[in-house]
C-alpha cells in the first residue's frame, strides 16, 4: 500500500474510529481544525441487493460557502451518496450532520427544507414555460392574494436571482430557447428561490462547451461569495483543480482520500480513484493511449485515398446543416469541433439517417440509398448518440444482451446467440471497458450512468462497425476509463474502421484525432491536421473569428 493509499484509506478509518493521528489527520483535512463542518455525511452505507454501492462513505463540507469536488471511477458510489444527501435514497446506515445537529433526510422535500438541493443532470425544466415560471415552478410564485399570482413581482424576483448568477436574460423568455448552460442557471436560480444553502451539481459541465463552463464557474464562485456551498461532481480533473476548494475521492463505495484541493494534483487523484497498482499500469501504457503520429492515418489515407470509407457531399438540412463535404479514410479518426449548436450532432444524425438530409453519403464508394438507421446499421455504420436516455439501451435487458445486440442481430458476426462466441465477446467488452456490473446478467438499468455509457459504446465496438459515428463518446466516463476508451477507439481505427467523433472537449479531440473538422452554424469552416490543431486554433474557427 502506498503512502497516498495509506493516508487515503485511513480517511474513512479515522472517520469511523474518531482517531486523528499522523496520516489520518492529513487526510481528514476536509474538516476545519476548529469548529464543526457545515455538513458531514459519515459512514454512509447502502446496498442494492448484492451490490455494496456505499460501504462507509464520508464527505465533509468544512464551512458555508465552500466548493467541494467529488470524484470517483464510474460505479464508485457518487450518485448514490448524493441521492442520500438529496433525500432520494434512504441509506442502510450512517449519519448526516448539518450545522452540528443530526438530521434525517426522508425525501427530496425534507432535504430542501434543510436547504439542500440537487440540480439534476438531465434538466428538469419545462421548455415552453418562461424563466420566471420555471424558477418558481411548484414553489413560490409570488402571490399577491390567495389566488392571484403577482407576475410582475415574480418576474422581478427571477431577474434578481439570475442577475445574482451573472445572467442577463428576460424572465419572460421561454426556457427552451436558452443555451444549455443558461438552462442550468435557471435550475440553480430555482434552488436558490427555495433558499438552498447547499447545492449539488452532478456533472454539470458534461453537456457544456468551454465558454459555457466558464460562465457556470463564475456563477458557482458568486454563490461561494454569498455563503452558498456547492458539491460539484466532475470527471474532468482540470475543472476540479480549478474550481474546488476541497475534494473527496470515492473508490468502491468508500472515501479513500479527502482534503483541501492544495493537497492534490492530477496524479494523486487518479491514484486514489483507481488504486496504486492500476495507476502504475496506466502510466506504463500511457504512450499507447495517446494519438500515434499522423503517419498511421497518413499511410492509410494514401492507400485508400481514392475511396474513403465515408464520403459526404453536399449534406444539408434546413436551418441546421449547409452543404457539408467531408471524407474519412479507413483507419482515420476525424474529430468534429464547434460550439453547442454548431451542427455537430445534427451532422452525425444526418449520416446515420436519423435526421432527414439532402446530399449524398457514400460508404466505401457506394451511396447509402435508404437513408434510415436500419439501412445504415446494415451497411456497417455504428452511431452513439450524445444523450444517455436515447442511446437505445434496452434497460431491463442484461448487460450481456445489450453488448451483444448489434453483433448478433445486425452485423451477423455471431451466428449462435448465447453461445461461447457471444460470451467471449461480452467478457472481452466488460474487461476492456472496465464495466462495473454485478454480473453480465445484471439489467443495464442497475448500472451507474458512466457504466451505461460504456455499454452503449461497447456494443458498436464489439460489432466491429466499419464506420463509427460517436457523439460525446466519453461523456460521464471517468478519467481512467476515458484513456482506455481512447485506446480502444485508436485500436478500432488501426483495425481499419473510420471514426467520426464529436466532442465539446477540444482536449479530447486533440488527444484522439488525426484531423479536426470545425463546424460553425452548420457549415465546415476549417479542417485542421493534427499538427495545425490546437485549443486556440479550434476556438478561433469555432467562434468565427478566423
Ligand atoms: N438501483 C440500483 N440497483 C442496483 N444497483 C445499483 C442501483 N443504483 C446503483 N447501483 C450500483 O451501485 C454502484 C454505485 O453506483 P453509482 O450510480 O452511485 O455510481 P457513480 O459513482 O455515480 O457512477 P458514474 O460515475 O458512472 O455516474 C454501481 O455498482 C451501480 O451499479
XYZ file of C-alpha atoms and ligand atoms in Angstrom:
577
model
C 0.000 0.000 0.000
C 1.495 3.360 -0.996
C 1.732 6.339 1.326
C -1.108 8.008 -0.551
C -3.299 4.995 -0.262
C -2.404 4.522 3.379
C -3.399 8.069 4.219
C -6.418 7.864 1.981
C -7.644 4.577 3.399
C -7.289 5.972 6.870
C -9.601 8.831 5.898
C -12.553 6.517 6.201
C -10.990 4.558 9.021
C -10.383 7.709 11.008
C -13.937 8.784 10.417
C -15.221 5.532 11.785
C -12.987 5.409 14.826
C -12.529 9.059 15.583
C -8.746 8.592 15.506
C -6.810 11.614 14.292
C -3.230 10.569 14.144
C -0.462 11.008 11.594
C -1.545 10.420 8.051
C -5.190 10.262 9.070
C -5.048 13.829 10.316
C -3.779 14.936 6.890
C -6.434 13.036 5.040
C -9.103 14.460 7.306
C -8.081 17.956 6.285
C -11.567 18.454 4.845
C -12.603 19.193 8.391
C -11.674 22.521 9.909
C -9.208 22.189 12.776
C -11.609 24.079 14.988
C -15.356 24.180 14.648
C -17.647 21.562 13.206
C -18.077 21.229 9.482
C -21.170 22.740 7.871
C -22.210 19.295 6.679
C -20.962 15.820 7.462
C -22.006 12.568 5.846
C -20.441 9.920 7.995
C -20.008 6.194 7.451
C -22.856 6.026 4.943
C -23.751 2.540 3.743
C -26.124 1.419 1.044
C -26.699 -1.919 -0.651
C -28.725 -2.754 -3.731
C -29.286 -6.492 -3.463
C -25.798 -7.958 -3.560
C -24.129 -4.717 -4.691
C -22.487 -2.602 -1.997
C -22.866 0.836 -3.559
C -21.605 2.563 -0.385
C -19.516 0.851 2.272
C -18.765 3.617 4.710
C -18.513 6.794 2.647
C -17.713 10.092 4.274
C -17.967 13.640 2.994
C -17.442 16.844 4.962
C -18.098 20.422 3.833
C -15.766 22.396 6.059
C -17.691 25.665 6.053
C -20.567 27.543 4.442
C -19.601 28.923 1.029
C -17.238 26.165 0.008
C -16.889 24.394 -3.351
C -16.449 20.696 -2.644
C -15.381 18.443 -5.502
C -16.488 14.812 -5.567
C -14.762 12.349 -7.861
C -14.529 8.586 -8.271
C -14.488 5.989 -11.010
C -17.750 5.005 -12.687
C -19.785 2.983 -10.240
C -17.811 4.154 -7.189
C -20.980 5.427 -5.492
C -21.084 9.180 -6.160
C -24.699 9.317 -7.358
C -25.802 7.042 -4.541
C -24.113 9.275 -1.944
C -25.677 12.367 -3.471
C -29.010 10.524 -3.654
C -28.761 10.029 0.098
C -27.901 13.685 0.648
C -30.741 14.928 -1.529
C -33.305 12.675 0.157
C -33.829 10.466 -2.907
C -32.223 7.349 -1.402
C -32.542 6.017 2.131
C -29.169 4.840 3.451
C -28.880 1.495 5.253
C -26.621 3.113 7.856
C -24.723 6.318 8.539
C -25.208 9.803 9.924
C -25.922 13.142 8.319
C -24.977 16.110 10.471
C -25.879 19.638 9.405
C -24.642 22.614 11.402
C -23.769 20.298 14.277
C -27.169 18.566 14.504
C -28.013 15.139 13.146
C -30.810 15.228 10.582
C -32.957 12.677 8.742
C -33.485 13.181 5.017
C -36.524 11.130 4.183
C -37.480 12.818 0.910
C -36.232 15.473 -1.539
C -38.657 17.876 0.122
C -37.142 17.165 3.537
C -33.686 17.863 2.076
C -34.941 21.100 0.574
C -36.352 22.151 3.926
C -32.825 21.815 5.276
C -31.543 23.935 2.380
C -30.049 21.060 0.353
C -30.989 20.983 -3.338
C -29.967 18.788 -6.242
C -29.518 20.447 -9.632
C -30.245 17.447 -11.789
C -28.057 16.147 -14.600
C -30.927 15.853 -17.040
C -32.549 19.227 -16.775
C -35.977 19.076 -15.234
C -37.242 22.284 -16.770
C -40.439 22.849 -18.732
C -39.136 24.203 -22.071
C -42.312 26.041 -23.059
C -42.647 27.909 -19.808
C -40.837 31.161 -19.124
C -37.737 31.522 -16.995
C -39.811 33.064 -14.186
C -42.389 30.285 -14.347
C -39.668 27.660 -14.209
C -37.824 29.360 -11.373
C -40.937 29.366 -9.255
C -42.484 26.168 -10.630
C -44.042 24.094 -7.901
C -42.675 26.586 -5.434
C -43.454 30.079 -4.541
C -44.847 32.121 -7.334
C -45.090 35.412 -5.575
C -48.725 35.587 -4.506
C -50.494 38.859 -4.084
C -53.712 37.395 -2.858
C -54.588 33.790 -2.153
C -55.497 33.077 -5.775
C -53.733 35.734 -7.802
C -50.142 35.415 -8.871
C -48.223 38.646 -8.997
C -46.328 38.178 -12.243
C -44.624 41.482 -12.048
C -43.141 40.671 -8.652
C -42.322 37.089 -9.731
C -40.516 38.335 -12.851
C -38.616 40.901 -10.831
C -37.548 38.275 -8.279
C -36.494 35.877 -11.070
C -34.490 38.643 -12.753
C -32.807 39.399 -9.425
C -31.856 35.751 -8.913
C -30.499 35.434 -12.458
C -28.531 38.651 -12.104
C -27.009 37.311 -8.886
C -25.688 34.424 -11.003
C -24.342 36.799 -13.634
C -27.072 36.093 -16.179
C -28.814 38.869 -18.045
C -31.972 37.329 -19.521
C -35.558 38.479 -19.749
C -37.527 36.365 -17.225
C -40.373 36.107 -19.755
C -38.168 34.158 -22.248
C -39.226 30.518 -22.726
C -36.571 28.289 -21.200
C -36.403 26.092 -24.318
C -34.781 28.979 -26.186
C -31.836 29.231 -23.802
C -28.363 27.730 -24.227
C -27.739 24.614 -22.086
C -25.606 26.477 -19.546
C -28.295 29.111 -19.122
C -30.908 26.432 -18.596
C -28.730 25.068 -15.835
C -28.515 28.558 -14.303
C -32.323 28.652 -14.279
C -32.283 25.409 -12.316
C -29.778 26.895 -9.898
C -31.963 30.003 -9.591
C -34.889 27.703 -8.815
C -32.920 26.072 -5.996
C -31.913 29.486 -4.664
C -35.526 30.650 -4.751
C -36.191 27.810 -2.345
C -33.442 29.113 -0.097
C -30.952 26.341 -0.782
C -27.654 26.721 1.082
C -26.027 23.572 -0.265
C -26.313 22.906 -3.989
C -25.495 19.563 -5.543
C -24.277 19.800 -9.136
C -23.904 16.304 -10.601
C -21.672 16.506 -13.687
C -22.995 19.958 -14.591
C -20.386 20.557 -17.295
C -20.803 17.347 -19.267
C -23.110 18.974 -21.832
C -21.386 22.342 -21.931
C -18.836 23.855 -24.290
C -15.707 25.572 -22.993
C -17.207 29.103 -22.802
C -20.303 27.836 -21.082
C -18.218 26.029 -18.482
C -16.552 29.341 -17.653
C -19.948 31.011 -17.195
C -21.053 28.254 -14.834
C -17.821 28.502 -12.849
C -18.328 32.244 -12.458
C -21.827 31.584 -11.084
C -20.524 28.971 -8.624
C -17.880 31.436 -7.416
C -20.540 34.097 -6.894
C -22.534 31.611 -4.838
C -19.467 30.823 -2.781
C -19.001 34.506 -2.026
C -22.603 34.596 -0.770
C -22.056 31.658 1.561
C -23.829 29.051 -0.594
C -21.867 25.792 -0.728
C -21.631 23.613 -3.811
C -20.893 19.937 -4.147
C -19.543 19.557 -7.646
C -19.179 16.191 -9.373
C -16.949 16.021 -12.412
C -14.781 13.518 -14.193
C -12.675 16.363 -15.587
C -9.662 16.808 -13.350
C -8.622 20.265 -14.595
C -12.108 21.551 -13.733
C -11.953 20.227 -10.213
C -8.463 21.545 -9.681
C -9.517 24.981 -10.954
C -12.801 25.328 -9.094
C -12.907 23.225 -5.942
C -11.663 24.337 -2.522
C -11.668 20.799 -1.179
C -12.090 17.310 -2.544
C -13.447 13.874 -1.677
C -12.399 10.807 -3.676
C -14.563 7.662 -3.617
C -13.419 4.189 -4.562
C -15.683 1.133 -4.429
C -18.160 2.923 -2.176
C -15.571 4.182 0.322
C -13.929 7.533 0.865
C -10.282 6.929 0.070
C -8.963 10.491 0.113
C -10.256 13.864 1.276
C -8.759 17.249 1.964
C -8.046 20.753 0.725
C -7.514 20.895 -3.028
C -3.957 22.137 -2.497
C -3.101 18.640 -1.247
C -3.978 17.118 -4.618
C -2.687 17.046 -8.149
C -3.991 15.045 -11.118
C -1.730 12.037 -10.461
C -2.703 11.818 -6.832
C -6.396 11.998 -7.643
C -6.159 9.250 -10.273
C -4.129 7.067 -7.972
C -6.702 7.475 -5.203
C -9.533 6.699 -7.640
C -8.134 3.535 -9.124
C -5.582 2.383 -6.556
C -1.802 2.484 -6.946
C -1.431 -0.760 -8.887
C -3.863 0.229 -11.640
C -2.418 3.755 -11.758
C 1.039 2.286 -12.307
C -0.192 0.068 -15.169
C -1.983 3.033 -16.732
C 1.182 5.140 -16.543
C 3.166 2.391 -18.216
C 0.599 2.243 -21.004
C 0.029 5.960 -21.335
C 2.110 6.173 -24.501
C -0.235 3.743 -26.198
C -3.314 5.693 -25.159
C -2.308 8.877 -26.911
C -2.701 9.606 -30.564
C 0.028 7.954 -32.619
C 1.949 10.022 -35.135
C -0.223 11.113 -38.025
C 1.722 8.645 -40.130
C -0.779 5.880 -39.309
C -3.647 7.768 -40.819
C -1.472 9.282 -43.493
C -0.365 5.935 -44.819
C -3.873 4.527 -44.775
C -5.156 7.637 -46.454
C -2.603 7.218 -49.187
C -3.551 3.623 -49.922
C -7.295 4.270 -49.855
C -7.297 7.901 -50.849
C -9.471 7.404 -53.909
C -12.214 5.567 -51.990
C -12.735 6.933 -48.498
C -14.646 4.766 -46.056
C -17.088 7.630 -45.560
C -17.698 10.374 -48.095
C -20.221 13.184 -47.669
C -21.132 15.554 -50.461
C -23.467 18.488 -50.044
C -25.134 17.145 -46.931
C -27.687 19.701 -45.804
C -30.723 20.089 -43.578
C -32.770 23.303 -43.498
C -31.589 25.610 -40.763
C -29.167 23.002 -39.362
C -26.548 21.937 -41.917
C -25.251 23.589 -45.068
C -23.556 21.736 -47.914
C -21.204 19.649 -45.804
C -18.430 17.881 -47.757
C -16.265 15.534 -45.713
C -14.132 12.407 -46.262
C -12.976 9.971 -43.602
C -10.486 7.300 -44.662
C -10.431 3.790 -43.280
C -8.081 3.888 -40.298
C -8.633 7.569 -39.716
C -10.112 9.311 -36.671
C -11.662 12.645 -37.585
C -12.884 14.968 -34.860
C -15.850 17.316 -35.109
C -15.399 20.513 -33.128
C -17.680 23.509 -32.729
C -19.720 25.334 -30.138
C -23.001 23.891 -28.873
C -25.494 24.344 -31.734
C -22.849 24.403 -34.496
C -24.348 21.291 -36.094
C -22.004 18.545 -34.859
C -24.768 16.301 -33.513
C -27.025 17.016 -36.473
C -24.303 16.009 -38.928
C -23.813 12.638 -37.247
C -27.588 12.109 -37.152
C -27.858 13.011 -40.834
C -25.182 10.470 -41.797
C -26.883 7.782 -39.721
C -30.251 8.567 -41.304
C -31.840 9.746 -38.086
C -32.253 13.293 -39.443
C -33.705 13.867 -42.925
C -30.987 15.460 -45.046
C -30.156 16.243 -48.653
C -26.852 15.425 -50.381
C -25.060 12.089 -50.618
C -23.476 9.726 -48.127
C -21.125 7.109 -49.594
C -19.621 4.171 -47.748
C -16.548 2.661 -49.377
C -17.630 4.113 -52.709
C -21.292 3.099 -52.717
C -24.032 5.561 -51.991
C -26.207 4.803 -48.996
C -29.580 4.796 -50.719
C -32.127 4.209 -47.993
C -31.371 6.953 -45.525
C -32.588 5.448 -42.303
C -30.794 3.997 -39.276
C -31.680 0.399 -40.140
C -30.000 0.656 -43.551
C -27.012 2.438 -42.024
C -26.501 -0.302 -39.408
C -26.847 -2.994 -42.072
C -24.135 -1.180 -44.051
C -21.788 -1.340 -41.059
C -22.341 2.085 -39.534
C -22.406 2.444 -35.756
C -23.811 5.543 -34.060
C -23.525 6.589 -30.428
C -25.966 9.412 -29.580
C -24.913 12.050 -27.062
C -27.786 11.565 -24.695
C -27.947 8.565 -22.375
C -31.711 8.496 -22.472
C -31.710 7.892 -26.211
C -28.819 5.530 -26.589
C -31.154 2.707 -27.472
C -30.088 0.636 -24.498
C -32.759 -1.830 -23.502
C -32.640 -1.001 -19.823
C -34.439 -4.058 -18.492
C -32.265 -6.447 -20.539
C -28.906 -7.635 -19.303
C -25.507 -6.076 -19.815
C -24.575 -9.109 -21.928
C -27.654 -8.826 -24.178
C -27.081 -5.137 -24.709
C -23.407 -5.582 -25.510
C -24.035 -8.392 -27.997
C -27.173 -6.898 -29.532
C -25.682 -5.315 -32.647
C -23.127 -8.039 -33.250
C -25.758 -10.792 -33.148
C -28.671 -9.104 -34.835
C -27.317 -6.790 -37.432
C -23.721 -7.492 -38.224
C -24.397 -11.221 -38.363
C -20.996 -11.841 -36.880
C -22.297 -14.214 -34.286
C -24.428 -16.975 -35.673
C -25.328 -18.544 -32.349
C -26.715 -16.038 -29.856
C -25.950 -17.018 -26.280
C -23.128 -19.322 -27.427
C -19.476 -19.377 -26.493
C -18.533 -16.730 -29.083
C -21.071 -14.324 -27.615
C -19.898 -14.991 -24.080
C -16.318 -14.325 -25.166
C -17.309 -11.086 -26.880
C -19.247 -9.921 -23.821
C -16.456 -10.904 -21.449
C -13.896 -9.033 -23.536
C -16.038 -5.879 -23.713
C -16.662 -5.898 -19.947
C -12.968 -6.357 -19.221
C -11.534 -3.850 -21.684
C -14.088 -1.146 -20.924
C -13.921 -1.932 -17.180
C -17.688 -2.100 -16.941
C -18.716 -2.310 -13.289
C -21.777 -4.568 -13.041
C -22.884 -7.157 -10.513
C -22.665 -9.713 -13.352
C -23.104 -9.847 -17.149
C -26.689 -10.922 -16.394
C -27.494 -7.743 -14.394
C -30.070 -5.456 -16.048
C -28.475 -2.360 -17.591
C -30.866 -0.227 -15.503
C -28.879 -1.161 -12.388
C -25.609 0.239 -13.757
C -24.235 3.661 -12.895
C -24.551 6.312 -15.617
C -20.933 6.056 -16.728
C -21.150 2.302 -16.991
C -24.300 2.554 -19.098
C -22.332 4.846 -21.417
C -19.624 2.205 -21.698
C -22.186 -0.462 -22.644
C -23.696 1.833 -25.279
C -20.280 2.387 -26.836
C -19.077 -1.164 -26.282
C -21.745 -2.770 -28.418
C -20.663 -0.889 -31.533
C -17.042 -1.739 -30.873
C -17.993 -5.366 -30.253
C -19.884 -5.400 -33.569
C -16.718 -4.184 -35.320
C -18.648 -1.463 -37.154
C -16.664 -0.209 -40.164
C -17.763 3.374 -39.732
C -18.267 4.713 -36.217
C -20.151 7.953 -35.604
C -19.618 8.902 -31.989
C -21.234 11.859 -30.252
C -19.500 12.655 -26.954
C -18.157 9.110 -26.554
C -16.704 9.691 -23.104
C -19.422 11.856 -21.562
C -19.808 10.820 -17.929
C -16.918 8.365 -18.153
C -14.177 8.506 -15.508
C -10.625 9.548 -16.387
C -9.099 6.099 -16.197
C -11.773 4.557 -18.410
C -11.563 7.540 -20.745
C -7.928 6.786 -21.559
C -8.953 3.167 -22.086
C -11.766 4.157 -24.438
C -9.406 6.374 -26.425
C -7.064 3.409 -26.727
C -9.922 1.179 -27.910
C -11.044 3.721 -30.472
C -7.496 4.027 -31.799
C -7.362 0.233 -31.957
C -10.632 0.145 -33.930
C -9.107 2.646 -36.355
C -5.882 0.663 -36.610
C -8.118 -2.275 -37.459
C -9.474 -0.323 -40.441
C -12.571 1.420 -39.066
C -13.284 5.041 -39.982
C -14.229 7.185 -36.990
C -16.032 10.499 -36.880
C -16.058 11.772 -33.304
C -17.864 14.821 -31.972
C -16.819 16.261 -28.630
C -17.354 19.502 -26.748
C -13.941 18.941 -25.168
C -11.309 20.137 -27.607
C -8.703 18.488 -25.405
C -10.303 15.120 -26.114
C -10.231 15.694 -29.873
C -6.592 16.761 -29.747
C -5.692 13.572 -27.870
C -7.637 11.272 -30.141
C -7.918 12.548 -33.697
C -5.767 12.628 -36.828
C -7.701 15.603 -38.124
C -10.220 18.037 -36.661
C -13.049 19.481 -38.721
C -14.567 22.614 -37.212
C -18.228 23.407 -37.745
C -19.921 26.767 -37.223
C -23.590 27.461 -37.954
C -23.948 24.133 -39.737
C -21.004 24.665 -42.095
C -17.482 23.298 -42.249
C -15.245 26.283 -41.511
C -11.887 24.526 -41.097
C -10.159 21.193 -41.422
C -7.036 21.081 -39.283
C -4.358 18.407 -39.369
C -3.026 17.125 -36.057
C -0.062 19.466 -36.483
C -2.225 22.515 -37.175
C -4.780 21.831 -34.456
C -4.585 23.412 -31.008
C -7.111 24.621 -28.422
C -6.625 28.187 -29.704
C -6.943 27.335 -33.402
C -10.123 25.349 -32.828
C -11.638 28.086 -30.619
C -10.746 30.747 -33.207
C -12.528 28.919 -36.046
C -15.416 27.741 -33.899
C -16.090 31.285 -32.749
C -15.967 32.557 -36.346
C -13.003 34.841 -35.666
C -10.654 33.326 -38.222
N -30.973 0.947 -8.296
C -29.867 0.186 -8.314
N -29.934 -1.160 -8.361
C -28.832 -1.928 -8.366
N -27.567 -1.432 -8.335
C -27.428 -0.104 -8.282
C -28.564 0.779 -8.280
N -28.111 2.060 -8.234
C -26.754 1.986 -8.213
N -26.359 0.695 -8.237
C -24.966 0.209 -8.209
O -24.276 0.890 -7.186
C -22.955 1.204 -7.590
C -22.715 2.690 -7.447
O -23.464 3.386 -8.442
P -23.486 4.984 -8.546
O -24.512 5.333 -9.575
O -23.637 5.576 -7.206
O -22.012 5.271 -9.108
P -21.352 6.639 -9.639
O -20.069 6.813 -8.890
O -22.334 7.747 -9.557
O -21.020 6.263 -11.146
P -20.944 7.165 -12.514
O -19.673 7.926 -12.487
O -20.895 6.114 -13.575
O -22.189 8.004 -12.585
C -22.810 0.689 -9.019
O -22.177 -0.565 -8.977
C -24.226 0.546 -9.505
O -24.329 -0.472 -10.465
